[in-house]
Amino acid sequence: MGTAALAVVPLAVLGVFFVLPVAGMVGRGFWTDGGFDPSASLEVLTRSRTHRVLWFTLWSSTVATLVTLALGLPLTFVLYRLRVPGRSAARAFVLMPFVLPTVVVGVAFRTLLTPSGPLGFLHLDGTAAAIIAAMVFFNLAVVVRTVGVLWENLDPRREQAAAALGASPWQVLRTVTLPALAPAIVASASIVFLFCATAFGLVLTLGGLRYATVETEIYLLTTQFLDLRAAAALSVLQLLVVTGLLYAAHVTRSRREHAVERADVRSTLRPARRTDLAAVSTAALALAFVATPIAALVVGSLRVGDGWGLDHYRALDGHEAGSTAALLVPVTEALSNSWRVAVDATTLAMVLGCLVAVLVSRRGRSRAERRGLAVLDGVFMLPLGVSAVTLGFGFLITLDRPPLDLRTSPLLVPIAQAMVALPLVVRTLTPVLRSIDPRQREAAESLGASPWRVLRTVDLPVVWRPLLAATGFAFAVSLGEFGATSFLARPEAPTMPVLIYELVSRPGADNYGMALAASVVLGLVTVVIMGLVERLRLGTAGAF
């Protein structure tokens, strides 16, 4: 009864604001003239272009995920286990790519890789390697943040004991550290793969007509060709593949999950040693990889004709000559819109995400209960793998009549963004909750503690840090979300990503420069916010 009651609210919200819009979009493709007619929709699956799109989506996402893990894990070790200067600033800096609109990331990489760009000699412009590099750039923060909040709290005494018994650093890593981190690594890898498979703006910008993923193909079929049947078929296929991947990730993760011993964060940090040289070098390479496209954005925003200046930043207020025609609203108003939407979306995502994480992290007493919790875990991950285009367009065609006529409601965009952020919140919190030794709760209950006191004294001290990380993640996702928002944002109240896309899509060097300037502003705001979150987390370190 308790599990069912806890699941009612998030399931109801997911049903109304995710299942209903997606079903509405899919229904437009499979039901015609009041009857079910899947033959025309399924014809798209026989097309040779569809086969190319599916293959490119799968292999590029796999390669990008592996490279992200290869760079992200050493970087996580350096930022969360070593006592190095500038750790907090570096953590916030790594997050910046994750909140930039994907179309801006694509433009930044195109600027770097064009024949006249700084890296033009590599001849990577318009190649699959450029798309994969942009995917890694965008998703590196997912590995660092998801794995880092668990790694930072691992008790180092087990590693020290293994080393004292003669184990080499590699043996300690393989036999002690990685098994303890496995749930978080699997969780982050599944998130990265799904983000790569559903990448939209950067593939659209870097792939052109030569490369396309399922996400961009759905967008083109919906907006350019108005072929809802074909788009619906791809949406269903995407949903089925994502469901299978989530199930495989759950099986792998559940086999490796176990309670871990935790320690005060201050006791886990240590100075870098000579044996850490490879990790430190890889971390430096990862930071340089993140810094290069960001530097291109900053340099491009300051480039005015043949000189340098702040003209593009001054034009963002909408009062400079010629800027009013390009800008929907001044950047200050768009930033205010993004801020309000992000606060509302983050609040909703955190409330629902906490409920879901507490629910799916339970260890069921019976086999049926464990299977039920596994199904719920997968259900709440589905928004990660469903096209944002499908979700946004579904909102427009389903939430347009009483009692859910939200077409003109200011809540429509926050709700859509909360659905996008919800799986990330759940994936950040669930591995940490599952790593808590249930004997601690049982001991507290045997001493007469109420369920609320058990939550406050056992769970909350462990979850507080990941909770703040999840909040920052949800806020970052909302600030940078573009796919669904591009369908739902009203012209008079655009968010920053929508405004940036409008500038990028307009011809002219001035509009392009203003887009880069607006991107720098958005990134700077996010880094400042995440820096404050990191400082708050460090201030509570004594509680662990």
PDB file of C-alpha atoms in Angstrom, residues 232-471:
ATOM      1  CA  ALA A 232       5.271   8.575 -35.712  1.00  0.00           C
ATOM      2  CA  ALA A 233       6.866   5.344 -36.907  1.00  0.00           C
ATOM      3  CA  LEU A 234      10.339   6.618 -35.992  1.00  0.00           C
ATOM      4  CA  SER A 235       9.069   7.859 -32.625  1.00  0.00           C
ATOM      5  CA  VAL A 236       7.665   4.421 -31.800  1.00  0.00           C
ATOM      6  CA  LEU A 237      10.876   2.733 -32.937  1.00  0.00           C
ATOM      7  CA  GLN A 238      12.910   5.151 -30.823  1.00  0.00           C
ATOM      8  CA  LEU A 239      10.712   4.441 -27.814  1.00  0.00           C
ATOM      9  CA  LEU A 240      11.082   0.662 -28.229  1.00  0.00           C
ATOM     10  CA  VAL A 241      14.873   0.873 -28.556  1.00  0.00           C
ATOM     11  CA  VAL A 242      15.116   3.153 -25.519  1.00  0.00           C
ATOM     12  CA  THR A 243      12.942   0.800 -23.487  1.00  0.00           C
ATOM     13  CA  GLY A 244      15.236  -2.097 -24.363  1.00  0.00           C
ATOM     14  CA  LEU A 245      18.345  -0.099 -23.488  1.00  0.00           C
ATOM     15  CA  LEU A 246      16.896   1.042 -20.177  1.00  0.00           C
ATOM     16  CA  TYR A 247      16.021  -2.527 -19.293  1.00  0.00           C
ATOM     17  CA  ALA A 248      19.535  -3.723 -20.124  1.00  0.00           C
ATOM     18  CA  ALA A 249      21.029  -0.890 -18.076  1.00  0.00           C
ATOM     19  CA  HIS A 250      18.762  -1.726 -15.160  1.00  0.00           C
ATOM     20  CA  VAL A 251      19.764  -5.400 -15.200  1.00  0.00           C
ATOM     21  CA  THR A 252      23.462  -4.523 -15.339  1.00  0.00           C
ATOM     22  CA  ARG A 253      23.113  -1.889 -12.627  1.00  0.00           C
ATOM     23  CA  SER A 254      21.007  -4.003 -10.258  1.00  0.00           C
ATOM     24  CA  ARG A 255      23.519  -6.871 -10.387  1.00  0.00           C
ATOM     25  CA  ARG A 256      26.280  -4.548  -9.201  1.00  0.00           C
ATOM     26  CA  GLU A 257      24.463  -2.391  -6.664  1.00  0.00           C
ATOM     27  CA  HIS A 258      25.364  -2.824  -3.046  1.00  0.00           C
ATOM     28  CA  ALA A 259      25.712  -0.767   0.096  1.00  0.00           C
ATOM     29  CA  VAL A 260      28.989   1.137   0.377  1.00  0.00           C
ATOM     30  CA  GLU A 261      30.820   2.639   3.311  1.00  0.00           C
ATOM     31  CA  ARG A 262      31.021   6.404   3.331  1.00  0.00           C
ATOM     32  CA  ALA A 263      33.363   8.877   4.929  1.00  0.00           C
ATOM     33  CA  ASP A 264      33.709  12.577   5.617  1.00  0.00           C
ATOM     34  CA  VAL A 265      34.594  14.257   2.313  1.00  0.00           C
ATOM     35  CA  ARG A 266      37.570  16.001   3.878  1.00  0.00           C
ATOM     36  CA  SER A 267      39.116  12.653   4.763  1.00  0.00           C
ATOM     37  CA  THR A 268      38.813  11.317   1.206  1.00  0.00           C
ATOM     38  CA  LEU A 269      40.844  14.112  -0.394  1.00  0.00           C
ATOM     39  CA  ARG A 270      44.590  13.679  -0.736  1.00  0.00           C
ATOM     40  CA  PRO A 271      47.432  15.408  -2.588  1.00  0.00           C
ATOM     41  CA  ALA A 272      48.312  14.178  -6.062  1.00  0.00           C
ATOM     42  CA  ARG A 273      51.022  11.519  -6.267  1.00  0.00           C
ATOM     43  CA  ARG A 274      53.344  10.346  -8.995  1.00  0.00           C
ATOM     44  CA  THR A 275      51.040   7.363  -9.623  1.00  0.00           C
ATOM     45  CA  ASP A 276      48.241   9.830 -10.438  1.00  0.00           C
ATOM     46  CA  LEU A 277      50.154  11.311 -13.382  1.00  0.00           C
ATOM     47  CA  ALA A 278      48.095   9.508 -16.038  1.00  0.00           C
ATOM     48  CA  ALA A 279      44.797  10.584 -14.455  1.00  0.00           C
ATOM     49  CA  VAL A 280      45.981  14.180 -14.013  1.00  0.00           C
ATOM     50  CA  SER A 281      47.208  14.314 -17.619  1.00  0.00           C
ATOM     51  CA  THR A 282      43.910  12.944 -18.931  1.00  0.00           C
ATOM     52  CA  ALA A 283      42.003  15.421 -16.760  1.00  0.00           C
ATOM     53  CA  ALA A 284      44.087  18.290 -18.131  1.00  0.00           C
ATOM     54  CA  LEU A 285      43.347  17.082 -21.666  1.00  0.00           C
ATOM     55  CA  ALA A 286      39.624  16.918 -20.870  1.00  0.00           C
ATOM     56  CA  LEU A 287      39.626  20.455 -19.448  1.00  0.00           C
ATOM     57  CA  ALA A 288      41.482  21.734 -22.511  1.00  0.00           C
ATOM     58  CA  PHE A 289      38.953  19.946 -24.720  1.00  0.00           C
ATOM     59  CA  VAL A 290      36.115  21.720 -22.885  1.00  0.00           C
ATOM     60  CA  ALA A 291      37.877  25.091 -22.942  1.00  0.00           C
ATOM     61  CA  THR A 292      38.624  25.195 -26.679  1.00  0.00           C
ATOM     62  CA  PRO A 293      35.055  25.515 -28.053  1.00  0.00           C
ATOM     63  CA  ILE A 294      34.128  27.870 -25.205  1.00  0.00           C
ATOM     64  CA  ALA A 295      37.122  30.029 -26.077  1.00  0.00           C
ATOM     65  CA  ALA A 296      35.911  30.075 -29.670  1.00  0.00           C
ATOM     66  CA  LEU A 297      32.540  31.384 -28.459  1.00  0.00           C
ATOM     67  CA  VAL A 298      34.137  34.130 -26.391  1.00  0.00           C
ATOM     68  CA  VAL A 299      36.576  35.168 -29.117  1.00  0.00           C
ATOM     69  CA  GLY A 300      33.833  35.150 -31.743  1.00  0.00           C
ATOM     70  CA  SER A 301      31.564  37.282 -29.561  1.00  0.00           C
ATOM     71  CA  LEU A 302      34.310  39.917 -29.278  1.00  0.00           C
ATOM     72  CA  ARG A 303      35.176  39.920 -32.973  1.00  0.00           C
ATOM     73  CA  VAL A 304      33.669  42.970 -34.712  1.00  0.00           C
ATOM     74  CA  GLY A 305      34.594  43.167 -38.380  1.00  0.00           C
ATOM     75  CA  ASP A 306      38.366  43.345 -38.579  1.00  0.00           C
ATOM     76  CA  GLY A 307      38.673  44.531 -34.985  1.00  0.00           C
ATOM     77  CA  TRP A 308      37.580  43.794 -31.466  1.00  0.00           C
ATOM     78  CA  GLY A 309      34.929  45.254 -29.189  1.00  0.00           C
ATOM     79  CA  LEU A 310      31.787  44.797 -27.143  1.00  0.00           C
ATOM     80  CA  ASP A 311      29.398  45.847 -29.911  1.00  0.00           C
ATOM     81  CA  HIS A 312      27.636  42.464 -30.011  1.00  0.00           C
ATOM     82  CA  TYR A 313      27.006  42.567 -26.258  1.00  0.00           C
ATOM     83  CA  ARG A 314      25.679  46.142 -26.429  1.00  0.00           C
ATOM     84  CA  ALA A 315      23.358  45.115 -29.269  1.00  0.00           C
ATOM     85  CA  LEU A 316      21.731  42.469 -27.045  1.00  0.00           C
ATOM     86  CA  ASP A 317      19.641  45.097 -25.249  1.00  0.00           C
ATOM     87  CA  GLY A 318      17.699  45.608 -28.488  1.00  0.00           C
ATOM     88  CA  HIS A 319      18.405  49.327 -28.687  1.00  0.00           C
ATOM     89  CA  GLU A 320      21.373  49.297 -31.052  1.00  0.00           C
ATOM     90  CA  ALA A 321      20.696  50.205 -34.639  1.00  0.00           C
ATOM     91  CA  GLY A 322      19.618  47.206 -36.648  1.00  0.00           C
ATOM     92  CA  SER A 323      19.438  44.868 -33.672  1.00  0.00           C
ATOM     93  CA  THR A 324      15.743  45.269 -32.974  1.00  0.00           C
ATOM     94  CA  ALA A 325      14.754  43.536 -36.198  1.00  0.00           C
ATOM     95  CA  ALA A 326      16.799  40.471 -35.325  1.00  0.00           C
ATOM     96  CA  LEU A 327      16.016  40.199 -31.633  1.00  0.00           C
ATOM     97  CA  LEU A 328      12.600  38.986 -30.517  1.00  0.00           C
ATOM     98  CA  VAL A 329      13.103  40.687 -27.141  1.00  0.00           C
ATOM     99  CA  PRO A 330      16.108  42.193 -25.340  1.00  0.00           C
ATOM    100  CA  VAL A 331      18.430  39.557 -23.900  1.00  0.00           C
ATOM    101  CA  THR A 332      17.693  40.741 -20.365  1.00  0.00           C
ATOM    102  CA  GLU A 333      14.024  39.875 -20.861  1.00  0.00           C
ATOM    103  CA  ALA A 334      14.846  36.496 -22.424  1.00  0.00           C
ATOM    104  CA  LEU A 335      17.196  35.733 -19.521  1.00  0.00           C
ATOM    105  CA  SER A 336      14.444  36.673 -17.080  1.00  0.00           C
ATOM    106  CA  ASN A 337      12.049  34.362 -18.917  1.00  0.00           C
ATOM    107  CA  SER A 338      14.586  31.521 -18.768  1.00  0.00           C
ATOM    108  CA  TRP A 339      15.167  32.125 -15.067  1.00  0.00           C
ATOM    109  CA  ARG A 340      11.458  31.987 -14.176  1.00  0.00           C
ATOM    110  CA  VAL A 341      10.884  28.918 -16.307  1.00  0.00           C
ATOM    111  CA  ALA A 342      13.962  27.184 -14.854  1.00  0.00           C
ATOM    112  CA  VAL A 343      12.861  27.813 -11.259  1.00  0.00           C
ATOM    113  CA  ASP A 344       9.385  26.413 -11.931  1.00  0.00           C
ATOM    114  CA  ALA A 345      10.688  23.442 -13.936  1.00  0.00           C
ATOM    115  CA  THR A 346      13.382  22.627 -11.358  1.00  0.00           C
ATOM    116  CA  THR A 347      10.895  22.745  -8.489  1.00  0.00           C
ATOM    117  CA  LEU A 348       8.526  20.354 -10.251  1.00  0.00           C
ATOM    118  CA  ALA A 349      11.338  18.040 -11.389  1.00  0.00           C
ATOM    119  CA  MET A 350      12.868  17.860  -7.898  1.00  0.00           C
ATOM    120  CA  VAL A 351       9.558  17.135  -6.141  1.00  0.00           C
ATOM    121  CA  LEU A 352       8.677  14.388  -8.591  1.00  0.00           C
ATOM    122  CA  GLY A 353      12.261  13.142  -8.870  1.00  0.00           C
ATOM    123  CA  CYS A 354      12.667  12.746  -5.106  1.00  0.00           C
ATOM    124  CA  LEU A 355       9.431  10.785  -4.871  1.00  0.00           C
ATOM    125  CA  VAL A 356      10.455   8.540  -7.751  1.00  0.00           C
ATOM    126  CA  ALA A 357      14.016   8.029  -6.462  1.00  0.00           C
ATOM    127  CA  VAL A 358      12.784   7.060  -2.994  1.00  0.00           C
ATOM    128  CA  LEU A 359      10.299   4.692  -4.602  1.00  0.00           C
ATOM    129  CA  VAL A 360      12.527   2.896  -7.111  1.00  0.00           C
ATOM    130  CA  SER A 361      15.508   2.685  -4.723  1.00  0.00           C
ATOM    131  CA  ARG A 362      13.554   0.411  -2.390  1.00  0.00           C
ATOM    132  CA  ARG A 363      14.543  -3.224  -2.221  1.00  0.00           C
ATOM    133  CA  GLY A 364      11.320  -5.105  -2.741  1.00  0.00           C
ATOM    134  CA  ARG A 365      10.500  -7.847  -0.283  1.00  0.00           C
ATOM    135  CA  SER A 366       9.001 -10.137  -2.909  1.00  0.00           C
ATOM    136  CA  ARG A 367       9.985 -10.977  -6.452  1.00  0.00           C
ATOM    137  CA  ALA A 368       6.812  -9.392  -7.801  1.00  0.00           C
ATOM    138  CA  GLU A 369       7.494  -6.167  -5.909  1.00  0.00           C
ATOM    139  CA  ARG A 370      11.062  -6.048  -7.195  1.00  0.00           C
ATOM    140  CA  ARG A 371       9.833  -6.507 -10.757  1.00  0.00           C
ATOM    141  CA  GLY A 372       7.234  -3.792 -10.254  1.00  0.00           C
ATOM    142  CA  LEU A 373       9.855  -1.351  -8.991  1.00  0.00           C
ATOM    143  CA  ALA A 374      12.110  -2.212 -11.942  1.00  0.00           C
ATOM    144  CA  VAL A 375       9.268  -1.448 -14.355  1.00  0.00           C
ATOM    145  CA  LEU A 376       8.601   1.887 -12.631  1.00  0.00           C
ATOM    146  CA  ASP A 377      12.285   2.747 -12.811  1.00  0.00           C
ATOM    147  CA  GLY A 378      12.251   2.201 -16.569  1.00  0.00           C
ATOM    148  CA  VAL A 379       8.982   4.081 -17.055  1.00  0.00           C
ATOM    149  CA  PHE A 380      10.365   7.232 -15.469  1.00  0.00           C
ATOM    150  CA  MET A 381      13.461   7.046 -17.684  1.00  0.00           C
ATOM    151  CA  LEU A 382      11.455   7.089 -20.913  1.00  0.00           C
ATOM    152  CA  PRO A 383      11.472  10.908 -21.327  1.00  0.00           C
ATOM    153  CA  LEU A 384      15.242  10.680 -21.838  1.00  0.00           C
ATOM    154  CA  GLY A 385      14.819   8.673 -25.018  1.00  0.00           C
ATOM    155  CA  VAL A 386      11.739  10.230 -26.559  1.00  0.00           C
ATOM    156  CA  SER A 387      12.300  12.949 -29.106  1.00  0.00           C
ATOM    157  CA  ALA A 388      11.897  16.438 -27.651  1.00  0.00           C
ATOM    158  CA  VAL A 389      10.275  17.308 -30.960  1.00  0.00           C
ATOM    159  CA  THR A 390       7.696  14.565 -30.390  1.00  0.00           C
ATOM    160  CA  LEU A 391       7.044  15.784 -26.857  1.00  0.00           C
ATOM    161  CA  GLY A 392       6.771  19.450 -27.811  1.00  0.00           C
ATOM    162  CA  PHE A 393       4.537  18.848 -30.800  1.00  0.00           C
ATOM    163  CA  GLY A 394       2.468  16.421 -28.718  1.00  0.00           C
ATOM    164  CA  PHE A 395       1.853  19.148 -26.125  1.00  0.00           C
ATOM    165  CA  LEU A 396       0.413  21.396 -28.817  1.00  0.00           C
ATOM    166  CA  ILE A 397      -2.003  18.840 -30.261  1.00  0.00           C
ATOM    167  CA  THR A 398      -3.216  17.227 -27.010  1.00  0.00           C
ATOM    168  CA  LEU A 399      -3.278  19.953 -24.343  1.00  0.00           C
ATOM    169  CA  ASP A 400      -5.513  22.209 -26.395  1.00  0.00           C
ATOM    170  CA  ARG A 401      -8.957  21.593 -24.968  1.00  0.00           C
ATOM    171  CA  PRO A 402     -10.639  21.707 -21.546  1.00  0.00           C
ATOM    172  CA  PRO A 403      -9.943  20.643 -18.888  1.00  0.00           C
ATOM    173  CA  LEU A 404      -6.291  20.748 -19.995  1.00  0.00           C
ATOM    174  CA  ASP A 405      -6.225  23.679 -22.381  1.00  0.00           C
ATOM    175  CA  LEU A 406      -2.725  24.915 -21.623  1.00  0.00           C
ATOM    176  CA  ARG A 407      -1.793  26.415 -24.964  1.00  0.00           C
ATOM    177  CA  THR A 408      -1.684  29.942 -23.532  1.00  0.00           C
ATOM    178  CA  SER A 409      -0.629  28.953 -20.022  1.00  0.00           C
ATOM    179  CA  PRO A 410       2.805  30.090 -18.766  1.00  0.00           C
ATOM    180  CA  LEU A 411       3.118  26.661 -17.115  1.00  0.00           C
ATOM    181  CA  LEU A 412       3.357  24.781 -20.406  1.00  0.00           C
ATOM    182  CA  VAL A 413       7.082  25.359 -20.959  1.00  0.00           C
ATOM    183  CA  PRO A 414       8.109  24.610 -17.327  1.00  0.00           C
ATOM    184  CA  ILE A 415       6.095  21.385 -17.364  1.00  0.00           C
ATOM    185  CA  ALA A 416       7.723  20.238 -20.613  1.00  0.00           C
ATOM    186  CA  GLN A 417      11.190  21.069 -19.305  1.00  0.00           C
ATOM    187  CA  ALA A 418      10.474  19.288 -16.018  1.00  0.00           C
ATOM    188  CA  MET A 419       9.612  16.140 -17.971  1.00  0.00           C
ATOM    189  CA  VAL A 420      12.979  16.395 -19.724  1.00  0.00           C
ATOM    190  CA  ALA A 421      14.870  16.950 -16.444  1.00  0.00           C
ATOM    191  CA  LEU A 422      12.999  14.347 -14.369  1.00  0.00           C
ATOM    192  CA  PRO A 423      14.988  11.268 -15.521  1.00  0.00           C
ATOM    193  CA  LEU A 424      18.263  13.038 -14.805  1.00  0.00           C
ATOM    194  CA  VAL A 425      17.178  13.837 -11.245  1.00  0.00           C
ATOM    195  CA  VAL A 426      16.121  10.221 -10.695  1.00  0.00           C
ATOM    196  CA  ARG A 427      19.357   8.859 -12.139  1.00  0.00           C
ATOM    197  CA  THR A 428      21.436  11.159  -9.929  1.00  0.00           C
ATOM    198  CA  LEU A 429      19.661  10.271  -6.677  1.00  0.00           C
ATOM    199  CA  THR A 430      18.758   6.606  -7.102  1.00  0.00           C
ATOM    200  CA  PRO A 431      22.290   5.084  -7.056  1.00  0.00           C
ATOM    201  CA  VAL A 432      23.087   7.021  -3.887  1.00  0.00           C
ATOM    202  CA  LEU A 433      19.887   5.933  -2.132  1.00  0.00           C
ATOM    203  CA  ARG A 434      20.482   2.317  -3.150  1.00  0.00           C
ATOM    204  CA  SER A 435      24.025   2.451  -1.781  1.00  0.00           C
ATOM    205  CA  ILE A 436      22.786   3.158   1.765  1.00  0.00           C
ATOM    206  CA  ASP A 437      23.146   0.086   3.964  1.00  0.00           C
ATOM    207  CA  PRO A 438      19.565  -0.935   4.918  1.00  0.00           C
ATOM    208  CA  ARG A 439      20.883  -2.148   8.271  1.00  0.00           C
ATOM    209  CA  GLN A 440      21.346   1.482   9.288  1.00  0.00           C
ATOM    210  CA  ARG A 441      17.645   2.134   8.773  1.00  0.00           C
ATOM    211  CA  GLU A 442      16.731  -1.096  10.552  1.00  0.00           C
ATOM    212  CA  ALA A 443      18.932  -0.179  13.512  1.00  0.00           C
ATOM    213  CA  ALA A 444      17.333   3.249  13.778  1.00  0.00           C
ATOM    214  CA  GLU A 445      13.839   1.753  13.591  1.00  0.00           C
ATOM    215  CA  SER A 446      14.694  -0.827  16.267  1.00  0.00           C
ATOM    216  CA  LEU A 447      15.701   2.020  18.563  1.00  0.00           C
ATOM    217  CA  GLY A 448      12.267   3.564  18.172  1.00  0.00           C
ATOM    218  CA  ALA A 449      12.901   6.133  15.437  1.00  0.00           C
ATOM    219  CA  SER A 450       9.876   7.126  13.384  1.00  0.00           C
ATOM    220  CA  PRO A 451       9.999   6.859   9.559  1.00  0.00           C
ATOM    221  CA  TRP A 452      10.479  10.635   9.351  1.00  0.00           C
ATOM    222  CA  ARG A 453      13.359  10.520  11.829  1.00  0.00           C
ATOM    223  CA  VAL A 454      14.959   7.630   9.951  1.00  0.00           C
ATOM    224  CA  LEU A 455      14.758   9.683   6.776  1.00  0.00           C
ATOM    225  CA  ARG A 456      16.223  12.742   8.511  1.00  0.00           C
ATOM    226  CA  THR A 457      19.034  11.011  10.389  1.00  0.00           C
ATOM    227  CA  VAL A 458      20.025   8.174   8.020  1.00  0.00           C
ATOM    228  CA  ASP A 459      19.060   9.049   4.452  1.00  0.00           C
ATOM    229  CA  LEU A 460      19.219  12.838   4.356  1.00  0.00           C
ATOM    230  CA  PRO A 461      22.862  13.226   5.489  1.00  0.00           C
ATOM    231  CA  VAL A 462      23.897  10.918   2.640  1.00  0.00           C
ATOM    232  CA  VAL A 463      21.546  12.292  -0.015  1.00  0.00           C
ATOM    233  CA  TRP A 464      21.940  16.015   0.703  1.00  0.00           C
ATOM    234  CA  ARG A 465      24.982  16.479  -1.505  1.00  0.00           C
ATOM    235  CA  PRO A 466      23.610  14.529  -4.496  1.00  0.00           C
ATOM    236  CA  LEU A 467      20.323  16.379  -3.945  1.00  0.00           C
ATOM    237  CA  LEU A 468      22.058  19.684  -4.539  1.00  0.00           C
ATOM    238  CA  ALA A 469      23.850  18.231  -7.561  1.00  0.00           C
ATOM    239  CA  ALA A 470      20.523  17.039  -8.974  1.00  0.00           C
ATOM    240  CA  THR A 471      19.012  20.478  -8.393  1.00  0.00           C
TER     241      THR A 471
END
